[in-house]
Amino acid sequence: DTAVSQTPKYLVTQMGNDKSIKCEQNLGHDTMYWYKQDSKKFLKIMFSYNNKELIINETVPNRFSPKSPDKAHLNLHINSLELGDSAVYFCASSQFGGNRINIQYFGAGTRLSVL
Amino acid sequence: DAKTTQPPSMDCAEGRAANLPCNHSTISGNEYVYWYRQIHSQGPQYIIHGLKNNETNEMASLIITEDRKSSTLILPHATLRDTAVYYCIVRVAGGTGTASKLTFGTGTRLQVTL
């Protein structure tokens, strides 16, 4: 069983379209994240949700809207796609709590290509 | 989070030990050292973490200097499958809000060769 699964794995679309990427984790974690890896391979945090509450929003354009219907899911919706949105998007999850070591488990990534 | 410095690339022969260094001279007393790696076209994978004592698990060993300003990740018997980018990250344990994020640098690209 895949611990953190993302769909789709590949997404090719035209500029201006709206698209969604889904993420699900079966690890029982209470915190989920979205990271973006650009063409230069820099990996940066975008959002994080803890128990369905947004706790990190790293200056991401408001065209990006994460939605967490429950602790096991964190979806990413992108409106009016631009060429610069082309990247690999990674979902991750971890378990919070006090001084617990925060080990994040990542999905396989979604490669988004905007034409 | 403290900044880290890693060499951009390293080579290692298969079967030999791979020693990946990391400098984190501004690390705070409550910050841990984490290592992740990213194999080509895959998501990052957690390897090991430590505070001040040396640590070992089934994947690797982590050696942290006494002053905690640097550390070394050791893959004792590197295989071709260990070819990846290795990231050294320092951050507090747990933490809420923005303290929970992982800040990835450029890492070290390890190439394991026959």
mmCIF file of C-alpha atoms in Angstrom:
data_model
loop_
_atom_site.group_PDB
_atom_site.id
_atom_site.type_symbol
_atom_site.label_atom_id
_atom_site.label_comp_id
_atom_site.label_asym_id
_atom_site.label_seq_id
_atom_site.Cartn_x
_atom_site.Cartn_y
_atom_site.Cartn_z
ATOM 1 C CA ASP A 1 0.000 0.000 0.000
ATOM 2 C CA THR A 2 1.313 3.412 -0.987
ATOM 3 C CA ALA A 3 1.617 5.642 2.085
ATOM 4 C CA VAL A 4 1.243 8.992 0.304
ATOM 5 C CA SER A 5 -0.381 8.836 -3.097
ATOM 6 C CA GLN A 6 -0.873 11.639 -5.595
ATOM 7 C CA THR A 7 -2.980 11.735 -8.720
ATOM 8 C CA PRO A 8 -2.402 12.292 -11.500
ATOM 9 C CA LYS A 9 1.272 11.473 -11.949
ATOM 10 C CA TYR A 10 1.468 13.561 -15.121
ATOM 11 C CA LEU A 11 -0.653 16.538 -16.095
ATOM 12 C CA VAL A 12 -0.320 18.384 -19.402
ATOM 13 C CA THR A 13 -2.594 21.345 -19.977
ATOM 14 C CA GLN A 14 -2.972 24.668 -21.747
ATOM 15 C CA MET A 15 -2.372 28.094 -20.251
ATOM 16 C CA GLY A 16 -5.459 29.554 -18.641
ATOM 17 C CA ASN A 17 -6.993 26.210 -17.684
ATOM 18 C CA ASP A 18 -7.955 25.168 -14.160
ATOM 19 C CA LYS A 19 -6.638 21.896 -12.797
ATOM 20 C CA SER A 20 -6.554 19.917 -9.553
ATOM 21 C CA ILE A 21 -4.050 17.540 -8.016
ATOM 22 C CA LYS A 22 -5.192 15.121 -5.352
ATOM 23 C CA CYS A 23 -3.247 13.715 -2.432
ATOM 24 C CA GLU A 24 -4.163 11.030 0.061
ATOM 25 C CA GLN A 25 -2.199 9.529 2.924
ATOM 26 C CA ASN A 26 -2.977 6.323 4.799
ATOM 27 C CA LEU A 27 -0.427 6.811 7.571
ATOM 28 C CA GLY A 28 -2.871 8.291 10.045
ATOM 29 C CA HIS A 29 -0.926 11.569 10.088
ATOM 30 C CA ASP A 30 -2.523 14.850 11.075
ATOM 31 C CA THR A 31 -0.414 17.195 8.943
ATOM 32 C CA MET A 32 -0.054 17.411 5.179
ATOM 33 C CA TYR A 33 2.065 19.586 2.888
ATOM 34 C CA TRP A 34 2.464 20.681 -0.700
ATOM 35 C CA TYR A 35 5.948 21.338 -2.077
ATOM 36 C CA LYS A 36 6.927 22.630 -5.515
ATOM 37 C CA GLN A 37 10.113 21.589 -7.330
ATOM 38 C CA ASP A 38 10.948 23.846 -10.238
ATOM 39 C CA SER A 39 13.072 23.197 -13.306
ATOM 40 C CA LYS A 40 16.229 24.048 -11.381
ATOM 41 C CA LYS A 41 15.330 21.322 -8.870
ATOM 42 C CA PHE A 42 14.745 23.700 -5.948
ATOM 43 C CA LEU A 43 12.208 22.145 -3.595
ATOM 44 C CA LYS A 44 10.064 24.660 -1.691
ATOM 45 C CA ILE A 45 7.167 24.432 0.711
ATOM 46 C CA MET A 46 3.896 25.921 -0.509
ATOM 47 C CA PHE A 47 1.224 24.991 2.016
ATOM 48 C CA SER A 48 0.683 22.935 5.111
ATOM 49 C CA TYR A 49 -2.484 21.820 6.851
ATOM 50 C CA ASN A 50 -2.746 20.472 10.367
ATOM 51 C CA ASN A 51 -6.043 18.795 11.211
ATOM 52 C CA LYS A 52 -7.658 20.507 8.223
ATOM 53 C CA GLU A 53 -6.414 23.930 9.335
ATOM 54 C CA LEU A 54 -4.032 25.943 7.163
ATOM 55 C CA ILE A 55 -0.803 26.546 9.087
ATOM 56 C CA ILE A 56 1.684 27.434 6.354
ATOM 57 C CA ASN A 57 1.114 29.585 3.286
ATOM 58 C CA GLU A 58 4.410 30.546 1.722
ATOM 59 C CA THR A 59 3.543 33.555 -0.405
ATOM 60 C CA VAL A 60 1.909 31.458 -3.058
ATOM 61 C CA PRO A 61 -0.290 33.230 -5.650
ATOM 62 C CA ASN A 62 -3.954 33.046 -4.755
ATOM 63 C CA ARG A 63 -4.526 31.125 -7.986
ATOM 64 C CA PHE A 64 -3.395 28.171 -5.868
ATOM 65 C CA SER A 65 -6.040 26.999 -3.433
ATOM 66 C CA PRO A 66 -5.427 23.995 -1.215
ATOM 67 C CA LYS A 67 -8.376 22.139 0.237
ATOM 68 C CA SER A 68 -8.318 19.593 3.004
ATOM 69 C CA PRO A 69 -11.668 17.796 3.334
ATOM 70 C CA ASP A 70 -10.253 15.606 6.104
ATOM 71 C CA LYS A 71 -6.917 14.775 7.719
ATOM 72 C CA ALA A 72 -6.113 12.134 5.127
ATOM 73 C CA HIS A 73 -6.572 14.338 2.068
ATOM 74 C CA LEU A 74 -5.021 17.543 0.811
ATOM 75 C CA ASN A 75 -5.909 18.616 -2.699
ATOM 76 C CA LEU A 76 -4.383 21.444 -4.702
ATOM 77 C CA HIS A 77 -6.480 23.420 -7.146
ATOM 78 C CA ILE A 78 -4.803 25.795 -9.557
ATOM 79 C CA ASN A 79 -6.758 28.425 -11.480
ATOM 80 C CA SER A 80 -5.708 30.179 -14.679
ATOM 81 C CA LEU A 81 -2.562 28.151 -15.156
ATOM 82 C CA GLU A 82 0.562 29.982 -16.304
ATOM 83 C CA LEU A 83 3.729 28.742 -17.972
ATOM 84 C CA GLY A 84 5.648 29.337 -14.746
ATOM 85 C CA ASP A 85 3.456 26.853 -12.926
ATOM 86 C CA SER A 86 5.179 24.028 -14.783
ATOM 87 C CA ALA A 87 6.960 22.012 -12.113
ATOM 88 C CA VAL A 88 6.790 18.835 -10.097
ATOM 89 C CA TYR A 89 4.432 19.095 -7.127
ATOM 90 C CA PHE A 90 5.011 16.868 -4.128
ATOM 91 C CA CYS A 91 2.589 16.070 -1.375
ATOM 92 C CA ALA A 92 3.887 15.018 2.045
ATOM 93 C CA SER A 93 2.505 14.117 5.444
ATOM 94 C CA SER A 94 3.764 13.912 9.013
ATOM 95 C CA GLN A 95 2.517 13.477 12.554
ATOM 96 C CA PHE A 96 2.665 16.424 14.931
ATOM 97 C CA GLY A 97 2.650 16.638 18.676
ATOM 98 C CA GLY A 98 4.866 18.301 21.255
ATOM 99 C CA ASN A 99 8.501 17.454 20.762
ATOM 100 C CA ARG A 100 7.787 14.617 18.369
ATOM 101 C CA ILE A 101 10.358 14.414 15.614
ATOM 102 C CA ASN A 102 8.612 15.621 12.472
ATOM 103 C CA ILE A 103 9.485 13.091 9.781
ATOM 104 C CA GLN A 104 7.781 13.866 6.513
ATOM 105 C CA TYR A 105 6.781 11.185 4.038
ATOM 106 C CA PHE A 106 6.510 12.250 0.426
ATOM 107 C CA GLY A 107 4.423 11.135 -2.504
ATOM 108 C CA ALA A 108 5.891 10.314 -5.907
ATOM 109 C CA GLY A 109 5.079 13.725 -7.324
ATOM 110 C CA THR A 110 2.855 15.180 -10.040
ATOM 111 C CA ARG A 111 4.644 16.562 -13.077
ATOM 112 C CA LEU A 112 2.648 19.521 -14.367
ATOM 113 C CA SER A 113 3.408 20.873 -17.822
ATOM 114 C CA VAL A 114 1.652 24.052 -18.935
ATOM 115 C CA LEU A 115 1.800 24.665 -22.692
ATOM 116 C CA ASP B 1 16.200 27.275 10.637
ATOM 117 C CA ALA B 2 20.003 27.177 10.426
ATOM 118 C CA LYS B 3 21.531 27.211 6.971
ATOM 119 C CA THR B 4 23.524 24.250 5.753
ATOM 120 C CA THR B 5 26.397 23.931 3.304
ATOM 121 C CA GLN B 6 27.018 20.795 1.285
ATOM 122 C CA PRO B 7 29.353 19.990 -1.619
ATOM 123 C CA PRO B 8 27.408 20.058 -4.881
ATOM 124 C CA SER B 9 28.509 16.614 -6.009
ATOM 125 C CA MET B 10 30.448 13.509 -4.998
ATOM 126 C CA ASP B 11 31.356 10.202 -6.571
ATOM 127 C CA CYS B 12 31.622 6.849 -4.845
ATOM 128 C CA ALA B 13 32.518 3.394 -6.100
ATOM 129 C CA GLU B 14 29.922 0.708 -5.544
ATOM 130 C CA GLY B 15 30.566 -1.263 -2.387
ATOM 131 C CA ARG B 16 32.604 1.489 -0.809
ATOM 132 C CA ALA B 17 31.460 3.798 1.974
ATOM 133 C CA ALA B 18 29.997 7.121 0.911
ATOM 134 C CA ASN B 19 30.708 9.946 3.348
ATOM 135 C CA LEU B 20 28.592 13.029 2.743
ATOM 136 C CA PRO B 21 29.573 16.117 4.750
ATOM 137 C CA CYS B 22 27.358 18.967 5.899
ATOM 138 C CA ASN B 23 28.289 22.209 7.618
ATOM 139 C CA HIS B 24 25.725 23.859 9.897
ATOM 140 C CA SER B 25 27.829 26.258 11.945
ATOM 141 C CA THR B 26 24.859 28.367 13.098
ATOM 142 C CA ILE B 27 22.823 25.468 14.446
ATOM 143 C CA SER B 28 20.874 26.175 17.628
ATOM 144 C CA GLY B 29 20.830 23.954 20.677
ATOM 145 C CA ASN B 30 17.314 22.701 20.001
ATOM 146 C CA GLU B 31 17.785 22.015 16.308
ATOM 147 C CA TYR B 32 18.138 18.526 14.928
ATOM 148 C CA VAL B 33 20.062 17.441 11.848
ATOM 149 C CA TYR B 34 17.914 15.599 9.315
ATOM 150 C CA TRP B 35 18.982 13.857 6.153
ATOM 151 C CA TYR B 36 16.697 13.196 3.215
ATOM 152 C CA ARG B 37 17.510 11.989 -0.255
ATOM 153 C CA GLN B 38 15.778 12.264 -3.611
ATOM 154 C CA ILE B 39 16.319 9.569 -6.174
ATOM 155 C CA HIS B 40 15.705 10.728 -9.726
ATOM 156 C CA SER B 41 12.001 11.245 -10.509
ATOM 157 C CA GLN B 42 10.914 10.241 -6.995
ATOM 158 C CA GLY B 43 9.798 12.124 -3.917
ATOM 159 C CA PRO B 44 12.253 12.913 -1.122
ATOM 160 C CA GLN B 45 12.868 10.082 1.312
ATOM 161 C CA TYR B 46 13.751 10.410 4.988
ATOM 162 C CA ILE B 47 17.049 8.747 5.925
ATOM 163 C CA ILE B 48 18.067 9.607 9.477
ATOM 164 C CA HIS B 49 18.164 12.367 12.055
ATOM 165 C CA GLY B 50 20.145 13.263 15.162
ATOM 166 C CA LEU B 51 20.634 15.894 17.844
ATOM 167 C CA LYS B 52 24.129 15.413 19.240
ATOM 168 C CA ASN B 53 24.834 11.711 19.517
ATOM 169 C CA ASN B 54 25.852 9.563 16.597
ATOM 170 C CA GLU B 55 22.964 7.622 15.133
ATOM 171 C CA THR B 56 22.665 4.492 13.029
ATOM 172 C CA ASN B 57 19.729 2.833 11.326
ATOM 173 C CA GLU B 58 19.241 0.316 8.563
ATOM 174 C CA MET B 59 19.960 2.906 5.896
ATOM 175 C CA ALA B 60 22.889 4.942 7.178
ATOM 176 C CA SER B 61 24.935 6.343 10.037
ATOM 177 C CA LEU B 62 25.038 9.959 11.129
ATOM 178 C CA ILE B 63 28.138 11.354 12.786
ATOM 179 C CA ILE B 64 27.731 14.762 14.451
ATOM 180 C CA THR B 65 30.786 16.648 15.686
ATOM 181 C CA GLU B 66 31.002 17.510 19.357
ATOM 182 C CA ASP B 67 30.414 21.221 18.693
ATOM 183 C CA ARG B 68 27.493 20.249 16.411
ATOM 184 C CA LYS B 69 28.693 22.579 13.685
ATOM 185 C CA SER B 70 29.042 19.819 11.136
ATOM 186 C CA SER B 71 27.928 16.286 10.448
ATOM 187 C CA THR B 72 28.600 13.403 8.077
ATOM 188 C CA LEU B 73 26.131 10.970 6.600
ATOM 189 C CA ILE B 74 27.694 7.581 5.975
ATOM 190 C CA LEU B 75 26.310 5.006 3.585
ATOM 191 C CA PRO B 76 28.494 2.055 4.577
ATOM 192 C CA HIS B 77 28.276 0.040 1.365
ATOM 193 C CA ALA B 78 26.992 2.245 -1.420
ATOM 194 C CA THR B 79 25.073 0.639 -4.275
ATOM 195 C CA LEU B 80 23.950 2.002 -7.622
ATOM 196 C CA ARG B 81 20.509 2.479 -6.099
ATOM 197 C CA ASP B 82 21.982 5.021 -3.695
ATOM 198 C CA THR B 83 22.635 7.444 -6.562
ATOM 199 C CA ALA B 84 20.551 10.461 -5.553
ATOM 200 C CA VAL B 85 20.612 14.022 -4.270
ATOM 201 C CA TYR B 86 21.188 14.070 -0.520
ATOM 202 C CA TYR B 87 19.823 16.944 1.553
ATOM 203 C CA CYS B 88 21.047 17.962 4.981
ATOM 204 C CA ILE B 89 18.429 19.981 6.872
ATOM 205 C CA VAL B 90 18.482 21.434 10.354
ATOM 206 C CA ARG B 91 15.289 22.313 12.189
ATOM 207 C CA VAL B 92 13.665 22.093 15.576
ATOM 208 C CA ALA B 93 11.898 18.938 16.643
ATOM 209 C CA GLY B 94 8.138 19.052 16.316
ATOM 210 C CA GLY B 95 7.298 22.709 16.199
ATOM 211 C CA THR B 96 4.086 24.228 15.005
ATOM 212 C CA GLY B 97 3.226 26.431 12.110
ATOM 213 C CA THR B 98 6.128 27.513 9.993
ATOM 214 C CA ALA B 99 8.502 25.543 12.222
ATOM 215 C CA SER B 100 7.125 22.368 10.721
ATOM 216 C CA LYS B 101 8.377 22.966 7.211
ATOM 217 C CA LEU B 102 11.475 21.424 5.703
ATOM 218 C CA THR B 103 13.774 23.942 4.021
ATOM 219 C CA PHE B 104 15.687 22.152 1.294
ATOM 220 C CA GLY B 105 18.994 23.504 0.043
ATOM 221 C CA THR B 106 20.729 22.399 -3.124
ATOM 222 C CA GLY B 107 22.027 19.167 -1.596
ATOM 223 C CA THR B 108 24.844 16.880 -2.729
ATOM 224 C CA ARG B 109 24.434 14.849 -5.885
ATOM 225 C CA LEU B 110 25.969 11.453 -5.105
ATOM 226 C CA GLN B 111 26.906 9.346 -8.110
ATOM 227 C CA VAL B 112 27.668 5.716 -7.319
ATOM 228 C CA THR B 113 29.667 4.032 -10.064
ATOM 229 C CA LEU B 114 30.685 0.482 -10.898
#
